[in-house]
PDB file of C-alpha atoms in Angstrom:
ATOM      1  CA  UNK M   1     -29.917 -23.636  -9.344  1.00 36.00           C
ATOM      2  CA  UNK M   2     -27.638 -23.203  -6.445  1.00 44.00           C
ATOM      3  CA  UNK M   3     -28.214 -19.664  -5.091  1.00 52.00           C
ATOM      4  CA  UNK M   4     -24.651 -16.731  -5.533  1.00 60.00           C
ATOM      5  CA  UNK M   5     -22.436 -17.247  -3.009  1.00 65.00           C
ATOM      6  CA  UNK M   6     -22.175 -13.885  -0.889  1.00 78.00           C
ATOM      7  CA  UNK M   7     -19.489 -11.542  -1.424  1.00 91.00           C
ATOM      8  CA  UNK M   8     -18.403  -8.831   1.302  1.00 96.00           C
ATOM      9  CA  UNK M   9     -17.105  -5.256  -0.760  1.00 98.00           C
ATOM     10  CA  UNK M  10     -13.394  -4.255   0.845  1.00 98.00           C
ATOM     11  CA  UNK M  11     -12.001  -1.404  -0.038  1.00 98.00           C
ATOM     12  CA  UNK M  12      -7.956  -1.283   0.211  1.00 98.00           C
ATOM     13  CA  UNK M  13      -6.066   1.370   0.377  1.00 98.00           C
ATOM     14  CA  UNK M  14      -2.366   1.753  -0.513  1.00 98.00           C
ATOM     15  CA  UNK M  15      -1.071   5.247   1.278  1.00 98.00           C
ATOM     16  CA  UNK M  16       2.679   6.550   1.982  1.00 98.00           C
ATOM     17  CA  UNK M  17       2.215   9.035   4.135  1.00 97.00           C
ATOM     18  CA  UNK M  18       5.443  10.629   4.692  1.00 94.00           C
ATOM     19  CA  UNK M  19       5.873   9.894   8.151  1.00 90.00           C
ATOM     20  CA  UNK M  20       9.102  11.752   8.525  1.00 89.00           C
ATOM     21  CA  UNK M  21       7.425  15.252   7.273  1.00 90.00           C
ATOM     22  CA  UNK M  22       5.043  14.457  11.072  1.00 84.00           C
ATOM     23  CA  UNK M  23       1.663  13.444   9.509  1.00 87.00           C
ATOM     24  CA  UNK M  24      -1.049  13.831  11.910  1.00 94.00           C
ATOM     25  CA  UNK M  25      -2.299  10.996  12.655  1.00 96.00           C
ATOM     26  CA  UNK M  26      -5.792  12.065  13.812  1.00 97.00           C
ATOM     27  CA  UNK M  27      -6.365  13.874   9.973  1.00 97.00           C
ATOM     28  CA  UNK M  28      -5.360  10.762   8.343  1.00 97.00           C
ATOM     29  CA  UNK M  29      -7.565   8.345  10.385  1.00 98.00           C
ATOM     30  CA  UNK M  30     -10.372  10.828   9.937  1.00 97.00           C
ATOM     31  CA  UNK M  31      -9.874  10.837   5.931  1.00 97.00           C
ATOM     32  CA  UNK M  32      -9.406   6.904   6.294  1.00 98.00           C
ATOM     33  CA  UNK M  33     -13.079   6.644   8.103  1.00 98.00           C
ATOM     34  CA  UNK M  34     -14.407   8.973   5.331  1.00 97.00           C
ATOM     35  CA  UNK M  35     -13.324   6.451   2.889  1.00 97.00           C
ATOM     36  CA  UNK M  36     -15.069   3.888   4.484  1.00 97.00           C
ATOM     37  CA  UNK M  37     -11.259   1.892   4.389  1.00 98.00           C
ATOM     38  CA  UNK M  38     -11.248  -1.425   5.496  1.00 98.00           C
ATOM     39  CA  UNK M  39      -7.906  -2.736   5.153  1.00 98.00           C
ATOM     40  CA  UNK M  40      -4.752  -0.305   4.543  1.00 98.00           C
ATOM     41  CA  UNK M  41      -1.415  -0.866   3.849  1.00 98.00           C
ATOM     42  CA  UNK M  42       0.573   2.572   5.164  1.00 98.00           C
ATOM     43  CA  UNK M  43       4.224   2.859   3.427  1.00 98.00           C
ATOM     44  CA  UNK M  44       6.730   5.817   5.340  1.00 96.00           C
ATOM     45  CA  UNK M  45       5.149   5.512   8.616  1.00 96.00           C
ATOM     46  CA  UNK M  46       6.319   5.640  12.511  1.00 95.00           C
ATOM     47  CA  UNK M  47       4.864   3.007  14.747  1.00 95.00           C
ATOM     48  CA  UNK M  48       3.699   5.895  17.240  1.00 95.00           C
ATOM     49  CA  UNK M  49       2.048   7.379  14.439  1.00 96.00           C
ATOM     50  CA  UNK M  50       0.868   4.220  13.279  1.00 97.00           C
ATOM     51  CA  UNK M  51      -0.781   3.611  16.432  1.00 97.00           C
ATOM     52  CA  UNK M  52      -2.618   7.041  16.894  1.00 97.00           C
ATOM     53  CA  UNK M  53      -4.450   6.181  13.867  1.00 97.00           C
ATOM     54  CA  UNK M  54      -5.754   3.103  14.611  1.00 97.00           C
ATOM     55  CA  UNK M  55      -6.637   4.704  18.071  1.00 97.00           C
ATOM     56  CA  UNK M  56      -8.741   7.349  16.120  1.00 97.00           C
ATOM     57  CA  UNK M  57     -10.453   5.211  13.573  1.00 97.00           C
ATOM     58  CA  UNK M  58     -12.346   1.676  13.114  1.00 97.00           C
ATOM     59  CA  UNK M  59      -9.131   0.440  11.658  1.00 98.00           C
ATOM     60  CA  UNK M  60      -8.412  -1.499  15.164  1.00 96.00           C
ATOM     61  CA  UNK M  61      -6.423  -4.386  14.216  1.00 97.00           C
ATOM     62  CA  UNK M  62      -3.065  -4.925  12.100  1.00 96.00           C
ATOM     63  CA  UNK M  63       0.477  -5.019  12.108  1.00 96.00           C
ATOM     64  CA  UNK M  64       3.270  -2.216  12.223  1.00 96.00           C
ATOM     65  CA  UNK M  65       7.227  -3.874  10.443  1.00 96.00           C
ATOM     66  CA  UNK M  66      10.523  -1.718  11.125  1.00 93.00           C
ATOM     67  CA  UNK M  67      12.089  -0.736   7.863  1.00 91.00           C
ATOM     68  CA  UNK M  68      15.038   1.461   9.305  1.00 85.00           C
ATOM     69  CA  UNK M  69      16.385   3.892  11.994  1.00 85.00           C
ATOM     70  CA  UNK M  70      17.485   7.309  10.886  1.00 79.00           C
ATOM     71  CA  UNK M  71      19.645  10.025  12.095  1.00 75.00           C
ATOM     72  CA  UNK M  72      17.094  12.844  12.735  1.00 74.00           C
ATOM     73  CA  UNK M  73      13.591  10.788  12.936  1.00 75.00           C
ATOM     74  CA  UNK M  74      12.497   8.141  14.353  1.00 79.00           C
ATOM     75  CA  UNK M  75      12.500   4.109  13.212  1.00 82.00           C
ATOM     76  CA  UNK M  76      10.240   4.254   9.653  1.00 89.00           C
ATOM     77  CA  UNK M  77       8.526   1.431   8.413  1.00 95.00           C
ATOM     78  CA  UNK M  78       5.317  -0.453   6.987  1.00 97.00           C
ATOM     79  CA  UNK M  79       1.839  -1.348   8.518  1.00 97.00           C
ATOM     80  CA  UNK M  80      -1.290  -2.704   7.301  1.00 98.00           C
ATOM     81  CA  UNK M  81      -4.730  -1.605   9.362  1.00 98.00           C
ATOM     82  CA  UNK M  82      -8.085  -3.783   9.115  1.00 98.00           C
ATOM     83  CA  UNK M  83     -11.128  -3.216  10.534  1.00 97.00           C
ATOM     84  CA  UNK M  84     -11.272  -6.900  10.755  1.00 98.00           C
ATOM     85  CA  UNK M  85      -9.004  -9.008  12.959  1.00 97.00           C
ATOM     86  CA  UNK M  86      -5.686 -10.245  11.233  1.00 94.00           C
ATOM     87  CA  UNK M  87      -6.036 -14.253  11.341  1.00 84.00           C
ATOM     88  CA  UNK M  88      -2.547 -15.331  11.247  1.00 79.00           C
ATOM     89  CA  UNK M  89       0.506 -14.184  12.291  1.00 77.00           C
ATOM     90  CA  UNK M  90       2.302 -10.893  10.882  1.00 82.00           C
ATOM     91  CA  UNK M  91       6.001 -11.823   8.633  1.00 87.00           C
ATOM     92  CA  UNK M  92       8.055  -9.473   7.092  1.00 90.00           C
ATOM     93  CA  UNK M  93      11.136 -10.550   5.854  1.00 93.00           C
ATOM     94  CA  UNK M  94      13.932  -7.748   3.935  1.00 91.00           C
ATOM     95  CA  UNK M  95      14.055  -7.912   0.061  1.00 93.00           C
ATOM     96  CA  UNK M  96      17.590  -5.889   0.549  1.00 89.00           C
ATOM     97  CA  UNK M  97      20.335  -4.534   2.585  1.00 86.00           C
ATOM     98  CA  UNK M  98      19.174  -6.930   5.392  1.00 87.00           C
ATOM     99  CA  UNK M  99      21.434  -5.378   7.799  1.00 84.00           C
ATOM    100  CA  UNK M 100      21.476  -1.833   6.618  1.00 85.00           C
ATOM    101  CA  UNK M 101      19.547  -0.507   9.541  1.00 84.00           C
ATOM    102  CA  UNK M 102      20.380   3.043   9.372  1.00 83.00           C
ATOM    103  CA  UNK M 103      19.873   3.790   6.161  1.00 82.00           C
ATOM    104  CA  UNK M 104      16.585   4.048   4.214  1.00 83.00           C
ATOM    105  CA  UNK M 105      18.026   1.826   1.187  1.00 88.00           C
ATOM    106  CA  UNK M 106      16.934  -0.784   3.221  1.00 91.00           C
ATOM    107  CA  UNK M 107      13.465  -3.097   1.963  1.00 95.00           C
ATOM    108  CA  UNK M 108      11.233  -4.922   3.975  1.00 95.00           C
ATOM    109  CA  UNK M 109       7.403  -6.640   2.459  1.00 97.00           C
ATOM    110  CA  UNK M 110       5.439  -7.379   5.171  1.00 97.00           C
ATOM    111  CA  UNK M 111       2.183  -9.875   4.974  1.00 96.00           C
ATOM    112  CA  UNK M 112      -0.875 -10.670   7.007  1.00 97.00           C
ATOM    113  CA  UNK M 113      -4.396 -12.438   6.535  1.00 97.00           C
ATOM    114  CA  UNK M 114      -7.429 -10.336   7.561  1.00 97.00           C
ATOM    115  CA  UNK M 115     -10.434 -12.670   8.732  1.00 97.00           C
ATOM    116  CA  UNK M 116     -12.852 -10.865   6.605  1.00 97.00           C
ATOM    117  CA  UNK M 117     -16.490 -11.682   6.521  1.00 96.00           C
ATOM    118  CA  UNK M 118     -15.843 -13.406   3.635  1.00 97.00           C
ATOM    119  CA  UNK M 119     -13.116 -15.449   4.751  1.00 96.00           C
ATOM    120  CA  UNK M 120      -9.335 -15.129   4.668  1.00 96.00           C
ATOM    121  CA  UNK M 121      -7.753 -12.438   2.492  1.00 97.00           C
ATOM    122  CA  UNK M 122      -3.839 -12.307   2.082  1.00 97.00           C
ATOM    123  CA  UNK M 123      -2.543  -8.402   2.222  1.00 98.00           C
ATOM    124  CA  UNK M 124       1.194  -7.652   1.726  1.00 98.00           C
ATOM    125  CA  UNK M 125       2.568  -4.660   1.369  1.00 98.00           C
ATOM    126  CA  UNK M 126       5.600  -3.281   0.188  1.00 98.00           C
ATOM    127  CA  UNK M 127       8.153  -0.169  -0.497  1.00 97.00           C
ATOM    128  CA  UNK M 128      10.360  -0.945  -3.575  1.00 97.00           C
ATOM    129  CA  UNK M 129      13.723   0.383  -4.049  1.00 95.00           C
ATOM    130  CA  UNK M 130      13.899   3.923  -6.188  1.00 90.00           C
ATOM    131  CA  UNK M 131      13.936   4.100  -9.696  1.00 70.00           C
ATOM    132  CA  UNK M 132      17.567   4.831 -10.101  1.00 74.00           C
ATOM    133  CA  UNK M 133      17.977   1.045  -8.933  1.00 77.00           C
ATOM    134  CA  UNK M 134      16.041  -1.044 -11.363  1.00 87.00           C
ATOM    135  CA  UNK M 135      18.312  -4.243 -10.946  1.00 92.00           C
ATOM    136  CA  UNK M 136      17.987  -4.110  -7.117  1.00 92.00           C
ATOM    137  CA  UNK M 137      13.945  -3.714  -7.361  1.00 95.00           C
ATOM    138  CA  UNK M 138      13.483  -6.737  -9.886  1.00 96.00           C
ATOM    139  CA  UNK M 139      15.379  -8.364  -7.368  1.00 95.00           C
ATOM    140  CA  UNK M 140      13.095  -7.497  -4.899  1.00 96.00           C
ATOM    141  CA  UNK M 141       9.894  -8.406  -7.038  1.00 97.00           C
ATOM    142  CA  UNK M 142      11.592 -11.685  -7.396  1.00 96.00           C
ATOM    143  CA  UNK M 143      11.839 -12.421  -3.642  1.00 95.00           C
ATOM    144  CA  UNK M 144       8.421 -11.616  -2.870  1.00 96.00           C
ATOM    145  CA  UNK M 145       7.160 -13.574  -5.579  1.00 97.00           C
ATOM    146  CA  UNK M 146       8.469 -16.598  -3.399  1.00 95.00           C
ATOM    147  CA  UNK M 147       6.615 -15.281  -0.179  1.00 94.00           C
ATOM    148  CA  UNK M 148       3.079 -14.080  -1.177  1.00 95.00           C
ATOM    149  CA  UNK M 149       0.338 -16.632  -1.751  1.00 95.00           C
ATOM    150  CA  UNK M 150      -1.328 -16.923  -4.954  1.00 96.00           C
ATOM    151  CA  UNK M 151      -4.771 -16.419  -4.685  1.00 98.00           C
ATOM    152  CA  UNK M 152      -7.553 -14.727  -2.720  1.00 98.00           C
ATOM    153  CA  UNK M 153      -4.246 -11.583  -2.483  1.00 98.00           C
ATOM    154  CA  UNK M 154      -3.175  -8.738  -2.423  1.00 98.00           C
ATOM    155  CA  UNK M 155       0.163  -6.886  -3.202  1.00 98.00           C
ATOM    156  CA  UNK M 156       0.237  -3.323  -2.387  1.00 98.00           C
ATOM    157  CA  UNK M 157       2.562  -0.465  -1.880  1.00 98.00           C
ATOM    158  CA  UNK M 158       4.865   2.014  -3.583  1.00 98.00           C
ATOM    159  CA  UNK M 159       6.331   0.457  -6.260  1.00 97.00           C
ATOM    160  CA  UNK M 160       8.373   2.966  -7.351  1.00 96.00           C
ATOM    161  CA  UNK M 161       7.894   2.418 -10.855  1.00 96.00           C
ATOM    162  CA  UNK M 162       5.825   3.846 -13.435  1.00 95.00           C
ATOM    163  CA  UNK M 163       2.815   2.456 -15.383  1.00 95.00           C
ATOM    164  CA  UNK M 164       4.172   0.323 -18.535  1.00 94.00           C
ATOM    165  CA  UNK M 165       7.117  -0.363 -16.665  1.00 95.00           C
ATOM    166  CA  UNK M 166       8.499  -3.686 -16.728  1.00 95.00           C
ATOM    167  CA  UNK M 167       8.611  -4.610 -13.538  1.00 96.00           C
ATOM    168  CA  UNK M 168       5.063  -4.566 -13.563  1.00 97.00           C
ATOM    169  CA  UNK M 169       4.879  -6.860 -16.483  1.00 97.00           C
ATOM    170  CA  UNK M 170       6.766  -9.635 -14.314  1.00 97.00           C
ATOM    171  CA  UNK M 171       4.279  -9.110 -11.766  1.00 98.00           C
ATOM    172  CA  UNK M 172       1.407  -9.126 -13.952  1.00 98.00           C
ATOM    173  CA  UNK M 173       2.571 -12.923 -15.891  1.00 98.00           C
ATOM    174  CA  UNK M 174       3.179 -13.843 -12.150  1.00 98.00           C
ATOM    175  CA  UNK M 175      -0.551 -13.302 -11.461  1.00 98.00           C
ATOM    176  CA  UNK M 176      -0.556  -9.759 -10.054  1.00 98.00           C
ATOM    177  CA  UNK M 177      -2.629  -7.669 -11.985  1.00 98.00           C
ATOM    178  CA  UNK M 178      -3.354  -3.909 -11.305  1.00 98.00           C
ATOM    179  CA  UNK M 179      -6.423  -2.617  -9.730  1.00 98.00           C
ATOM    180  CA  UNK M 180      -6.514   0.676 -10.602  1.00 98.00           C
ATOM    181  CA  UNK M 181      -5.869  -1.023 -14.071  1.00 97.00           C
ATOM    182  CA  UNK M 182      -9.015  -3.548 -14.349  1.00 98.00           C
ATOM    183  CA  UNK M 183     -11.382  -0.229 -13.750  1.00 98.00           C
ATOM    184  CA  UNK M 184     -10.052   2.471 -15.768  1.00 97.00           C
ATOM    185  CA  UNK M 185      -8.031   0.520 -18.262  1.00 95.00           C
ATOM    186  CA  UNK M 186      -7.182   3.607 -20.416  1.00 90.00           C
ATOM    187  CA  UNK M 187      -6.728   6.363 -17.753  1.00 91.00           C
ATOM    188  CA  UNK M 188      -3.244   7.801 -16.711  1.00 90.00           C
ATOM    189  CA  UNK M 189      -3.609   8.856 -12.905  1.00 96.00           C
ATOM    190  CA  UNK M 190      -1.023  10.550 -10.690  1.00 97.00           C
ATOM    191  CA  UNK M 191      -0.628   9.122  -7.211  1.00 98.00           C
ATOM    192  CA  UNK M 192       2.860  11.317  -6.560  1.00 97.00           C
ATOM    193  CA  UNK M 193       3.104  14.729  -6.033  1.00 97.00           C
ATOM    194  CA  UNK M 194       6.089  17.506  -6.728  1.00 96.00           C
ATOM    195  CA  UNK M 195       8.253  18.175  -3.532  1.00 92.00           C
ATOM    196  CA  UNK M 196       6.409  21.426  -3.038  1.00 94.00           C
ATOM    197  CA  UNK M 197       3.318  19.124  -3.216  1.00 94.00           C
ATOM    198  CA  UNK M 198       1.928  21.861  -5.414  1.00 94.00           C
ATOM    199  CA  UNK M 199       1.419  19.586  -8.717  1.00 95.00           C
ATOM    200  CA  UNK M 200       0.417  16.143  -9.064  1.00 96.00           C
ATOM    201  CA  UNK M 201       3.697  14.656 -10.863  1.00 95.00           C
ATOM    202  CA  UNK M 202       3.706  10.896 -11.478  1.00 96.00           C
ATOM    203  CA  UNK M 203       2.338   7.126 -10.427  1.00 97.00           C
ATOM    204  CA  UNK M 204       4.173   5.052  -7.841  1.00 97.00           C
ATOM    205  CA  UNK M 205       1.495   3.169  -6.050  1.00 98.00           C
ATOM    206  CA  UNK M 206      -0.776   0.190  -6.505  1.00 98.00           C
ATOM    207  CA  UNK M 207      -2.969  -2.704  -5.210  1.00 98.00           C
ATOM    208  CA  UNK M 208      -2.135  -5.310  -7.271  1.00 98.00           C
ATOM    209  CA  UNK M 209      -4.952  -8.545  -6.932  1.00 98.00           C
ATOM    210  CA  UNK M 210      -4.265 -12.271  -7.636  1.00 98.00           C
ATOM    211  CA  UNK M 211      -5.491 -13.579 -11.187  1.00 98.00           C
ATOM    212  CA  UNK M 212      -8.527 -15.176  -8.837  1.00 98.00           C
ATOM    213  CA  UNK M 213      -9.874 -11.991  -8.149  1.00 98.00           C
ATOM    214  CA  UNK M 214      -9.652  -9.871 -11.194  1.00 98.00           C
ATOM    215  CA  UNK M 215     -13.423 -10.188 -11.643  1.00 98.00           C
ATOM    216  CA  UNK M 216     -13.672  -9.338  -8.166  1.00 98.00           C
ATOM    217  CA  UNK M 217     -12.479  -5.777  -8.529  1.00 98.00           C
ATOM    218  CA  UNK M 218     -15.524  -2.967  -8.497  1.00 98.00           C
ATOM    219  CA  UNK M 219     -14.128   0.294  -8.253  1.00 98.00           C
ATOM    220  CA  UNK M 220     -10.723   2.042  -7.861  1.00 98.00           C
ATOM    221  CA  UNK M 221     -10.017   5.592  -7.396  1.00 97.00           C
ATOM    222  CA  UNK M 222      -6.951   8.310  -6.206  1.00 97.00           C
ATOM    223  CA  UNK M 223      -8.732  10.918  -3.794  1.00 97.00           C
ATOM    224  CA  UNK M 224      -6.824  14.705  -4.574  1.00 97.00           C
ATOM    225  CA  UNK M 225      -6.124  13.221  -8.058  1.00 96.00           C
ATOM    226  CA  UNK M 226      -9.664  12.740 -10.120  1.00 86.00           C
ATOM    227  CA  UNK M 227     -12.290  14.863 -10.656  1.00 82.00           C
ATOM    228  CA  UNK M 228     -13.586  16.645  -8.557  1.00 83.00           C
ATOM    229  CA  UNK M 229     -10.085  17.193  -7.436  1.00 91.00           C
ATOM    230  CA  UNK M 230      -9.609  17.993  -3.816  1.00 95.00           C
ATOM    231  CA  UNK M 231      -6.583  19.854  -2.930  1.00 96.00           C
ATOM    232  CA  UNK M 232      -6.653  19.551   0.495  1.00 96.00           C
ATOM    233  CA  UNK M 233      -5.338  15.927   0.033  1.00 97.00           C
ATOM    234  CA  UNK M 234      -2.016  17.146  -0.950  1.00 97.00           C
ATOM    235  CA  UNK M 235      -1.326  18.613   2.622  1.00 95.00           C
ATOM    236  CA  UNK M 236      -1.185  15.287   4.292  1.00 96.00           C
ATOM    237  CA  UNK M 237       1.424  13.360   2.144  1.00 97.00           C
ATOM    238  CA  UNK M 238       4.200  13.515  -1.170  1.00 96.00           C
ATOM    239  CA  UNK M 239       1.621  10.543  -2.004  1.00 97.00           C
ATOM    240  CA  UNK M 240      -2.296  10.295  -2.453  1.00 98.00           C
ATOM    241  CA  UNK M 241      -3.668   7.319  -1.210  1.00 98.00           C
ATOM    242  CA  UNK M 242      -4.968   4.794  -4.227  1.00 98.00           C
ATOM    243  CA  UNK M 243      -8.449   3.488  -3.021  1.00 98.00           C
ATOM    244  CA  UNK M 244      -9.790  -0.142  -4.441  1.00 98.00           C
ATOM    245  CA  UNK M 245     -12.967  -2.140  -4.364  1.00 98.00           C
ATOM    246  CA  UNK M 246     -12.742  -5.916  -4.382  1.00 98.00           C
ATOM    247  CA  UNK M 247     -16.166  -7.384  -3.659  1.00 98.00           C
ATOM    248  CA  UNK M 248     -14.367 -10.328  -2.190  1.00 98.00           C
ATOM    249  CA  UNK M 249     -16.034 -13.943  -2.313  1.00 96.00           C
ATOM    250  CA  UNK M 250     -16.718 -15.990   0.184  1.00 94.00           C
ATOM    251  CA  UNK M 251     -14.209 -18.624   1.092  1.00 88.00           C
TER     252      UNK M 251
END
């Protein structure tokens, strides 16, 4: 009998941080290293800021993608951060208002492949249009469908949309099944939090795998949101970051 192939545990992490609110970065690469994050896909964030935290933790490598400029702050956008190198290079490409670039309607997905020790892993990530604009957002869904590869992936971000929803049910008979999902089929968890950030108020993020590695996922998990809850979580971010295990096979 040939002997298991090897499989190398990543955990991914889906986190928008708020960047306009002036995260610090050194807090949120500290809770990152506590984690024990390998690859994480940051939604909200500056590139400065972006930057300072993979100075300050063993996220090194990874790719920062302007979303847009605004008035008061400075140029927001998406990242992903590995602790392994990224293989190929960076795309993002915008799912809307391609040339809005002042205004935070704008959508972007932006993709990589981490060399992990297991081999390649695809990791997009994403920031959907709000919820007041469902027809825009399945829009959106539909262009990335045509972008992301189909197996050994990842899809993560805020979705803006709500568990049950159905733009989550095209994703899932596209091949993109939720994480959080696979572990703790019959839990509701709260990954949003009131504008106050004084109650936990609603679920808008996810790491969504390919149908490949469903069987792959270990563990999933929303820091400041399960027991025991930890409230000092809700001072960094409007979001809690959504934490997932995929023990990832070699390939």
């Amino acid at each position: 009998m040939d002997a298991a192939k090897p499989e190398t545990p990543v955990w991914l992490v889906s986190w928008n941080v708020q960047g306009r609110a002036m995260v610090d970065p050194g807090e949120i690469a500290r809770r990152l290293d506590e984690l024990e994050a390998d690859i994480v896909c940051f939604q909200e964030i500056h590139r400065s800021q972006f930057a300072a935290v993979r100075a300050q933790s063993r996220l090194a490598h990874g790719n920062w993608w302007f979303k847009h400029w605004s008035i008061h702050y400075a140029a927001e956008g998406l990242a992903v951060a590995s602790r392994w190198p990224v293989a190929a290079r960076p795309g993002s490409v915008a799912l809307s208002h391609k040339w809005r670039w002042l205004h935070y309607t704008r959508r972007i997905a932006g993709g990589v492949t981490v060399a992990t020790d297991a081999g390649p892993l695809h990791v997009w990530n994403t920031h959907l249009s709000p919820d007041d604009a469902s027809a825009r957002r399945l829009a959106e869904i539909h262009q990335l469908l045509g972008l992301v590869p189909t197996t050994r992936a990842v899809v993560a971000g805020d979705l803006n949309v709500r568990p049950g929803s159905h733009e989550l049910a095209v994703l899932a008979e596209a091949g993109w099944i939720d994480g959080h999902d696979i572990v703790h089929p019959d839990s509701v968890v709260a990954t949003n939090l009131t504008g106050d950030r004084r109650h936990l108020k609603q679920r808008l993020d996810y790491v969504l795998v390919s149908r490949d590695l469903v069987d792959h996922v270990a563990d999933a998990s929303v820091p400041g949101a399960t027991e025991p809850i930890d409230t000092s979580w809700w001072s960094l971010s409007d979001h809690l970051p959504l934490v997932v295990e995929v023990t990832l096979p070699e390939g």
